[in-house]
Amino acid sequence: MTAPLREIEAGGATLLVRAIELNAEGGEARVLLLRSVDDVVAPYDRLQLLLAVITLGGLLLFALGSGLMAQRLTTPLRALLAATQRLSRGDYAVPLDDLDRRDEIGDFARSFDRMRVDIAKQQAEIRHLAYWDRLTGLPNRENFRDAVQQAIQRGSGGELAVLTLDLDRFKHVNDVLGYAFGDQLLRTVAGQLGGLLGETAGKVARLGGNEFALLLAPCTPAQALVFAQRVAHSLERPLAIDEQTVDLSAGIGIACWPADAQDVDTLLSRSEIAMYVAKRKLEGPLRYDPAFDSASAQTLSLLTELRRAVDQGELRLYLQPKVSLADGVPHAAEALVRWEHPQRGLVPPLQFIPFAEQTGYIRHLTLWMFEAAARLLATPAAAGLRISVNLSTRDLLDLELSTRLARLLHAHGVQASSFCLEITESAIMDDPQRAEAMLNRLSGQGYKLSIDDFGTGYSSLAYLKRLPVDELKIDKSFVMGMEHDKDDATIVRSTIDLAHNLGLSVVAEGVENAAILELLRGLGCDEVQGYHISRPMPAPDFMEWLGK
């Protein structure tokens, strides 16, 4: 049996002893390791120390590598974080670092920088769209407002002016020549306005649609009016575009700072108010007048009261006779509306009819007038009478017009042939296709159709041939002047011949004396109306006049 090793001290050294029993001999043997334990263990101690040093060195290298790796990762990430903060502030000018790296960090940095460039381009495009008109390249309304605001803040040498202009008949250009041509026309007008401005301190802008504006700074009111007249004369010259010649005109309004307004929004608003008045009056460029605002307020009040007038029975039906030149008998009359206001008295039609047309309330007036005429035609005393009722542009564009009129005819038991519906040329040309469709529908129901104020609009013979009209009504401006003006007489004679050649009857309005009446009789006119025959009169008075 082998015994374990034991340590003994000998000569100051530690020795190892193992005793082995010798059973066969009846004793034991002892083996002494004649070397110290320290000498035996020493290599292992050194190895342990070396392993500790290696482990410590590995830990230091790992820590150093981790730090370097963390720095390599966190530095570009901090740069990306700073870049995102710059982007959030709208700064897209500073490029990223580490774009030359060929690892994943470099790929990420390059992708992020491309995103920065793309966002910068998109933001620049958005800013451009927000402040510039894409079609003409001119500043838009917001850009123009800022320019006027800055000019006011600078003082502009004392005074400045804003001109607002709106092209006439532009919708007609789009309808007849197409929207592409209309766009080219707008670009041409934009260039023309810029050329007129030239070296003058100011700015041209497109406010929207066919509306433009000019800022003149510095500029006195007198200088602004002179410049506006130059613009008006320039637009009156025919424009040649794509082998098409177009005659233009525009309503131009002027507002001056500080005389007409103290702030930018009021200045722009008053310039537009003057422009709308100029379009209505057709007297050339107009500078803002405080009376324009009071007129607008008065008009609003009238329109509010007009809505109540229909329900409260304040409207009156007036009739003006139309006499046949063949037998001298008044077979027809034109229906007119008058308003007997309880406080204002008799309100002239020109004070409420135009604004009723602008607001769309004219359709209610048309239906009221049609029903009042149908109620009169249903009486026995009106047997054989035909009444003419005027239709506005809004009436023609109302898809339910024919249905509404048919309902009124049925309610009063009147035939459509007892009515003549008069339509102005301008009403037809505002939307020729829809107008033609509605006129065909009305003609199919049995109404007689007449073109009112013929010769003053912009219709073509091609449209005249296609439309289902039965009558032409010559405008009174030609009839009243034909006695002394050979050109007016020629126009009247040519119109009568044209109408008869097309199978249409002719009515001349504005017959003021017997001489004009005899001239029209000699030219073969079919019917006449005017003050020489009779002024418009209330329906009861007309029926009494008719029975005499």
XYZ file of C-alpha atoms in Angstrom:
548
model
C 0.000 0.000 0.000
C 1.352 3.345 -0.974
C 1.191 6.149 1.621
C 0.639 9.787 0.727
C 3.527 12.272 0.512
C 4.495 14.093 3.670
C 6.587 17.170 4.211
C 9.564 17.187 6.582
C 12.037 19.913 7.439
C 15.687 19.159 6.878
C 18.466 21.691 6.775
C 16.065 24.578 6.364
C 14.459 23.043 3.324
C 11.183 21.333 2.859
C 11.486 17.724 1.666
C 8.825 15.334 0.519
C 8.654 11.844 2.030
C 6.507 8.892 1.027
C 6.495 5.665 3.040
C 5.795 2.325 1.324
C 4.964 -0.835 3.331
C 6.751 -4.021 2.413
C 4.384 -6.695 3.688
C 6.379 -9.554 2.306
C 9.438 -8.531 4.283
C 7.487 -7.436 7.314
C 8.657 -3.813 7.219
C 8.427 -0.602 5.201
C 10.571 1.444 2.933
C 10.723 5.232 2.790
C 11.557 7.286 -0.225
C 12.945 10.784 0.190
C 12.711 13.382 -2.605
C 15.967 15.096 -2.228
C 14.847 18.414 -3.753
C 12.964 21.286 -2.175
C 9.285 21.855 -2.938
C 10.049 25.495 -3.675
C 12.380 24.444 -6.467
C 9.812 22.055 -7.832
C 6.939 24.579 -7.651
C 8.964 27.605 -8.798
C 8.432 27.022 -12.565
C 4.733 26.744 -11.980
C 4.707 29.968 -9.992
C 6.458 31.739 -12.837
C 4.001 30.245 -15.285
C 1.118 31.439 -13.132
C 2.612 34.908 -13.003
C 3.059 34.912 -16.770
C -0.525 33.838 -17.246
C -1.662 36.653 -14.935
C 0.426 39.180 -16.899
C -0.990 37.857 -20.189
C -4.534 38.009 -18.825
C -4.021 41.556 -17.578
C -2.496 42.572 -20.899
C -5.440 41.018 -22.750
C -7.868 42.925 -20.579
C -5.993 46.171 -21.239
C -5.904 45.521 -24.972
C -9.633 44.652 -24.953
C -10.458 47.828 -23.060
C -8.293 49.874 -25.413
C -9.864 48.224 -28.477
C -13.345 48.685 -27.130
C -12.638 52.346 -26.486
C -11.241 52.851 -29.968
C -14.175 50.971 -31.490
C -16.658 52.968 -29.430
C -14.961 56.185 -30.480
C -15.015 55.051 -34.111
C -18.748 54.406 -33.839
C -19.853 57.264 -31.598
C -17.966 60.013 -33.469
C -19.882 59.561 -36.769
C -23.097 58.962 -34.836
C -22.595 62.266 -33.015
C -21.956 63.862 -36.415
C -25.194 62.346 -37.711
C -27.019 63.606 -34.617
C -25.671 67.108 -35.216
C -26.678 66.835 -38.872
C -30.253 65.864 -37.953
C -30.414 68.869 -35.605
C -29.267 71.142 -38.441
C -31.899 69.624 -40.733
C -34.590 70.216 -38.123
C -33.565 73.905 -38.091
C -33.785 74.064 -41.897
C -30.006 74.174 -42.484
C -29.264 71.930 -45.474
C -25.955 73.526 -46.557
C -23.402 71.639 -44.399
C -22.321 68.227 -45.822
C -21.446 65.270 -43.581
C -17.916 64.046 -42.756
C -16.745 60.444 -43.205
C -18.100 60.310 -46.749
C -14.818 58.674 -47.918
C -15.046 55.708 -45.546
C -15.520 52.339 -47.242
C -17.397 50.571 -44.463
C -20.973 50.495 -43.268
C -20.561 53.829 -41.486
C -19.414 55.403 -44.749
C -22.367 53.900 -46.643
C -24.742 55.214 -44.006
C -23.155 58.666 -44.075
C -23.370 58.853 -47.875
C -27.017 57.784 -47.827
C -27.809 60.352 -45.159
C -26.020 63.078 -47.137
C -27.976 62.202 -50.291
C -31.149 62.511 -48.227
C -29.955 65.944 -47.056
C -29.428 67.077 -50.660
C -32.829 65.703 -51.775
C -34.648 67.379 -48.884
C -32.858 70.649 -49.684
C -34.064 70.436 -53.303
C -37.625 69.644 -52.224
C -37.653 72.487 -49.723
C -36.336 74.887 -52.364
C -39.070 73.755 -54.773
C -41.750 74.129 -52.086
C -40.519 77.628 -51.251
C -40.538 78.488 -54.950
C -44.091 77.209 -55.392
C -45.186 79.086 -52.270
C -43.920 82.432 -53.581
C -43.794 82.168 -57.376
C -46.335 81.506 -60.106
C -45.368 78.378 -62.039
C -47.032 79.385 -65.329
C -45.580 82.881 -65.774
C -42.573 82.795 -63.446
C -43.857 85.961 -61.749
C -44.203 86.450 -57.991
C -47.542 85.212 -56.669
C -49.968 86.957 -54.327
C -48.070 86.128 -51.110
C -44.735 87.168 -52.608
C -46.270 90.406 -53.881
C -47.817 91.135 -50.491
C -44.412 90.724 -48.828
C -42.836 93.067 -51.398
C -45.477 95.723 -50.761
C -45.054 95.290 -47.000
C -41.287 95.782 -47.275
C -41.752 98.827 -49.509
C -44.116 100.370 -46.944
C -41.637 99.689 -44.127
C -38.813 101.317 -46.107
C -40.971 104.342 -46.809
C -40.211 104.151 -50.556
C -39.278 107.805 -50.813
C -42.624 108.942 -49.485
C -45.335 107.297 -51.641
C -46.057 104.101 -53.557
C -48.893 102.726 -55.682
C -50.434 99.324 -56.341
C -52.135 98.642 -59.674
C -54.467 95.650 -59.994
C -55.734 94.592 -63.408
C -58.104 91.877 -64.582
C -58.217 90.810 -68.246
C -61.600 91.075 -69.959
C -63.181 88.139 -71.822
C -60.399 85.746 -70.823
C -62.881 82.902 -70.229
C -64.098 83.384 -73.776
C -60.504 82.982 -75.026
C -60.172 79.705 -73.115
C -63.481 78.388 -74.423
C -62.875 79.287 -78.075
C -59.105 78.871 -78.477
C -58.341 76.361 -75.712
C -56.584 76.443 -72.363
C -53.109 75.997 -73.869
C -53.619 79.179 -75.867
C -54.967 80.898 -72.741
C -51.811 79.934 -70.832
C -49.632 81.300 -73.623
C -51.668 84.509 -73.571
C -51.069 84.897 -69.832
C -47.321 84.407 -70.325
C -47.344 87.008 -73.101
C -49.203 89.523 -70.942
C -46.761 88.854 -68.073
C -43.828 89.618 -70.359
C -45.558 92.703 -71.699
C -46.172 94.069 -68.200
C -42.568 93.395 -67.244
C -41.424 95.256 -70.358
C -43.600 98.242 -69.474
C -42.143 98.322 -65.975
C -38.620 98.274 -67.419
C -36.134 100.035 -65.186
C -38.877 101.529 -63.027
C -38.539 100.550 -59.400
C -41.342 98.091 -58.791
C -42.606 94.575 -59.247
C -45.049 92.630 -61.429
C -47.035 89.706 -59.997
C -49.765 87.318 -61.042
C -52.359 87.207 -58.286
C -54.252 84.287 -59.819
C -56.367 83.438 -62.856
C -56.256 86.396 -65.243
C -55.510 88.933 -62.497
C -52.153 90.748 -62.311
C -50.715 93.424 -60.027
C -47.914 95.977 -60.241
C -46.044 97.698 -57.424
C -44.654 101.140 -58.250
C -42.294 102.474 -55.587
C -41.681 105.333 -55.251
C -44.687 106.670 -57.150
C -47.144 109.526 -56.764
C -50.881 109.112 -57.532
C -50.506 111.199 -60.704
C -47.591 109.045 -61.913
C -49.570 105.886 -61.109
C -52.511 107.055 -63.233
C -50.218 107.860 -66.163
C -48.566 104.450 -65.910
C -51.955 102.698 -65.659
C -53.084 104.423 -68.844
C -49.909 103.199 -70.577
C -50.763 99.662 -69.469
C -54.341 100.018 -70.723
C -53.201 101.320 -74.143
C -50.632 98.533 -74.402
C -53.227 95.836 -73.743
C -55.614 97.348 -76.291
C -53.147 96.636 -79.099
C -53.921 93.251 -80.742
C -51.651 90.395 -79.650
C -50.465 87.873 -82.247
C -49.929 84.407 -80.719
C -49.566 81.198 -82.738
C -50.989 82.845 -85.865
C -54.020 84.021 -83.845
C -54.732 87.695 -83.202
C -56.436 88.526 -79.919
C -57.920 91.864 -78.849
C -57.559 92.410 -75.124
C -58.605 94.958 -72.558
C -58.527 95.066 -68.792
C -60.093 96.744 -65.806
C -57.352 98.554 -63.867
C -57.631 99.793 -60.295
C -55.152 102.000 -58.435
C -54.580 102.451 -54.701
C -51.819 104.643 -53.240
C -49.965 104.535 -49.926
C -50.349 106.359 -47.606
C -53.180 108.415 -49.116
C -55.619 105.538 -49.742
C -54.543 103.006 -47.092
C -52.179 102.733 -44.126
C -51.404 99.004 -44.236
C -50.629 96.447 -46.920
C -53.838 94.406 -46.765
C -56.108 97.435 -46.964
C -54.005 98.811 -49.829
C -54.334 95.592 -51.856
C -58.045 95.319 -51.074
C -58.793 98.869 -52.153
C -56.812 98.438 -55.344
C -59.018 95.451 -56.200
C -62.181 97.392 -55.316
C -61.130 100.129 -57.740
C -60.397 97.490 -60.386
C -63.879 95.967 -60.149
C -65.478 99.398 -60.405
C -63.309 100.140 -63.455
C -64.463 96.912 -65.110
C -68.078 97.819 -64.478
C -67.880 101.445 -65.602
C -65.632 100.850 -68.641
C -64.064 104.290 -68.190
C -60.412 103.253 -68.115
C -58.131 103.013 -65.042
C -59.667 104.261 -61.804
C -58.049 105.271 -58.546
C -59.716 104.117 -55.334
C -62.428 106.416 -54.006
C -64.035 106.018 -50.552
C -67.406 106.236 -52.300
C -66.676 102.825 -53.841
C -66.819 101.242 -50.382
C -69.992 103.058 -49.370
C -71.575 101.969 -52.651
C -70.610 98.386 -51.852
C -72.107 98.649 -48.375
C -75.277 100.163 -49.798
C -75.454 97.381 -52.374
C -75.111 94.724 -49.666
C -77.952 96.361 -47.801
C -80.089 96.460 -50.935
C -79.432 92.802 -51.693
C -80.351 91.834 -48.145
C -83.598 93.746 -48.461
C -84.184 92.383 -51.962
C -84.365 88.878 -50.568
C -87.206 90.033 -48.335
C -88.842 92.027 -51.141
C -89.740 88.837 -53.036
C -91.545 87.381 -50.033
C -93.158 90.647 -48.959
C -94.603 91.507 -52.372
C -92.574 94.641 -53.033
C -91.701 93.733 -56.665
C -93.870 94.969 -59.527
C -94.273 93.640 -63.062
C -93.891 96.322 -65.744
C -94.522 95.795 -69.448
C -93.300 97.716 -72.511
C -95.323 97.140 -75.708
C -93.817 95.696 -78.892
C -95.787 96.728 -81.981
C -95.913 94.818 -85.261
C -95.127 97.081 -88.214
C -97.233 94.888 -90.473
C -100.553 95.830 -88.813
C -99.631 98.319 -86.077
C -101.038 96.047 -83.363
C -99.139 95.384 -80.087
C -99.079 91.592 -80.112
C -96.227 91.359 -77.592
C -94.544 93.104 -74.668
C -91.277 92.928 -72.773
C -91.485 92.089 -69.064
C -89.482 94.286 -66.698
C -89.216 94.279 -62.922
C -89.484 97.284 -60.624
C -88.968 97.432 -56.880
C -91.182 99.618 -54.717
C -89.181 99.864 -51.500
C -91.241 100.912 -48.448
C -88.620 103.487 -47.389
C -86.494 104.121 -50.492
C -89.403 104.411 -52.882
C -89.005 103.166 -56.456
C -85.486 101.659 -56.687
C -83.974 101.976 -60.207
C -83.184 98.593 -61.800
C -79.552 99.576 -62.375
C -79.101 99.786 -58.611
C -80.019 96.167 -57.903
C -80.134 94.096 -61.121
C -76.335 94.079 -61.830
C -75.496 93.047 -58.270
C -78.253 90.458 -58.243
C -76.539 88.981 -61.310
C -73.161 88.941 -59.553
C -74.518 87.159 -56.488
C -76.711 84.695 -58.381
C -79.924 86.060 -56.886
C -80.956 87.067 -60.407
C -82.329 83.544 -60.846
C -84.928 84.231 -58.151
C -85.879 87.483 -59.876
C -86.182 85.682 -63.232
C -88.503 83.065 -61.761
C -90.558 85.762 -60.028
C -90.905 87.720 -63.279
C -91.751 84.570 -65.283
C -94.431 83.549 -62.782
C -95.901 87.077 -62.689
C -96.076 87.064 -66.511
C -97.614 83.556 -66.528
C -100.248 84.673 -64.020
C -101.118 87.593 -66.315
C -101.178 85.426 -69.451
C -103.624 83.063 -67.735
C -106.265 85.822 -67.674
C -108.769 86.045 -70.571
C -107.830 89.664 -71.294
C -104.281 88.570 -72.226
C -105.386 86.034 -74.858
C -103.020 86.120 -77.855
C -100.393 88.188 -76.051
C -96.749 87.069 -76.020
C -94.463 88.288 -73.233
C -90.669 88.461 -73.496
C -88.625 87.616 -70.402
C -84.870 88.236 -70.170
C -82.576 85.370 -69.140
C -79.191 86.097 -67.561
C -75.981 84.107 -67.861
C -76.659 82.400 -64.541
C -80.131 81.444 -65.746
C -78.720 79.770 -68.857
C -76.156 77.838 -66.835
C -78.807 76.571 -64.406
C -79.369 72.920 -65.347
C -82.829 73.013 -63.723
C -84.056 76.113 -65.605
C -86.258 74.301 -68.117
C -87.765 72.159 -65.354
C -88.513 75.162 -63.144
C -90.158 77.077 -66.004
C -92.234 74.023 -67.027
C -93.466 73.698 -63.455
C -94.645 77.331 -63.467
C -96.363 76.889 -66.852
C -98.224 73.864 -65.544
C -99.236 75.671 -62.342
C -100.904 78.518 -64.292
C -102.078 76.587 -67.343
C -100.062 78.639 -69.853
C -98.366 77.429 -73.047
C -94.636 77.910 -73.641
C -95.433 79.536 -77.007
C -96.858 82.510 -75.087
C -93.324 83.392 -74.005
C -90.280 84.765 -75.811
C -87.053 84.240 -73.874
C -84.452 86.931 -74.586
C -80.759 86.111 -74.174
C -77.858 88.518 -74.628
C -74.880 87.557 -76.793
C -72.528 87.817 -73.822
C -74.675 85.375 -71.836
C -74.396 82.848 -74.658
C -70.661 83.288 -75.133
C -69.756 82.879 -71.451
C -70.215 79.115 -71.870
C -71.347 78.416 -75.461
C -71.735 74.650 -75.155
C -73.898 74.684 -72.028
C -75.869 77.664 -73.336
C -76.528 75.889 -76.636
C -77.686 72.746 -74.834
C -80.105 74.733 -72.647
C -81.425 76.756 -75.610
C -82.086 73.547 -77.552
C -84.015 72.209 -74.572
C -86.072 75.401 -74.223
C -86.758 75.542 -77.966
C -87.938 71.940 -77.846
C -90.435 72.900 -75.136
C -91.998 75.507 -77.438
C -90.518 78.817 -76.284
C -89.671 81.494 -78.833
C -86.013 82.494 -78.441
C -84.530 85.915 -79.137
C -80.978 87.306 -79.073
C -81.133 90.625 -77.227
C -78.841 93.633 -77.858
C -77.590 92.071 -81.083
C -74.429 93.701 -82.401
C -72.923 94.657 -79.045
C -71.526 91.246 -78.066
C -68.873 88.887 -79.379
C -70.832 86.036 -80.930
C -69.941 84.685 -84.348
C -72.186 83.880 -87.286
C -71.246 80.231 -86.846
C -72.888 80.209 -83.420
C -75.818 82.230 -84.682
C -76.455 79.618 -87.371
C -76.318 76.754 -84.862
C -78.468 78.263 -82.137
C -82.241 77.573 -82.252
C -83.185 81.279 -82.154
C -86.272 82.797 -83.796
C -85.612 86.505 -83.430
C -82.879 89.159 -83.395
C -83.321 92.285 -81.320
C -81.225 95.201 -82.575
C -79.594 97.180 -79.785
C -81.048 100.644 -79.212
C -77.622 102.291 -79.549
C -77.774 101.628 -83.309
C -81.487 102.363 -83.691
C -81.413 105.718 -81.907
C -78.512 106.936 -84.026
C -79.652 105.704 -87.426
C -81.560 108.921 -88.201
C -78.355 111.001 -88.306
C -75.537 108.431 -88.534
C -75.116 106.597 -91.834
C -72.982 103.892 -90.209
C -75.702 103.098 -87.665
C -78.287 103.015 -90.459
C -76.083 100.625 -92.429
C -75.677 98.354 -89.397
C -79.452 98.276 -88.843
C -80.183 97.556 -92.489
C -77.520 94.819 -92.658
C -78.797 93.206 -89.478
C -82.369 93.131 -90.787
C -81.220 91.596 -94.081
C -79.049 89.054 -92.283
C -81.876 88.017 -89.952
C -84.394 87.646 -92.751
C -81.928 85.607 -94.827
C -81.558 83.285 -91.844
C -85.324 83.031 -91.443
C -85.444 85.150 -88.286
C -87.755 88.009 -87.349
C -86.330 91.369 -86.235
C -87.259 93.642 -83.328
C -85.797 97.152 -83.040
C -85.689 98.764 -79.606
C -85.043 102.403 -78.885
C -87.651 103.874 -81.264
C -87.801 107.433 -79.945
C -89.690 109.260 -82.710
C -91.829 108.819 -85.793
C -88.905 109.383 -88.188
C -87.023 106.369 -86.847
C -90.232 104.337 -86.967
C -90.702 105.125 -90.673
C -87.061 104.329 -91.456
C -87.461 100.911 -89.821
C -90.708 100.309 -91.678
C -88.912 101.049 -94.953
C -86.129 98.600 -94.063
C -88.647 95.805 -93.440
C -88.281 95.551 -89.646
C -90.905 93.256 -88.100
C -91.522 94.732 -84.629
C -90.505 97.852 -82.732
C -90.507 99.111 -79.177
C -89.453 102.376 -77.570
C -90.662 105.531 -75.892
C -92.367 106.682 -79.108
C -94.692 103.690 -78.733
C -94.923 103.667 -74.949
C -92.771 103.742 -71.849
C -92.794 100.667 -69.590
C -95.929 100.681 -67.437
C -97.339 98.582 -64.578
C -99.108 95.434 -65.762
C -102.629 96.694 -64.870
C -101.993 99.937 -66.769
C -100.637 97.986 -69.729
C -103.753 95.822 -69.892
C -105.899 98.952 -69.828
C -103.743 100.513 -72.586
C -103.973 97.297 -74.604
C -107.796 97.302 -74.436
C -108.149 100.809 -75.885
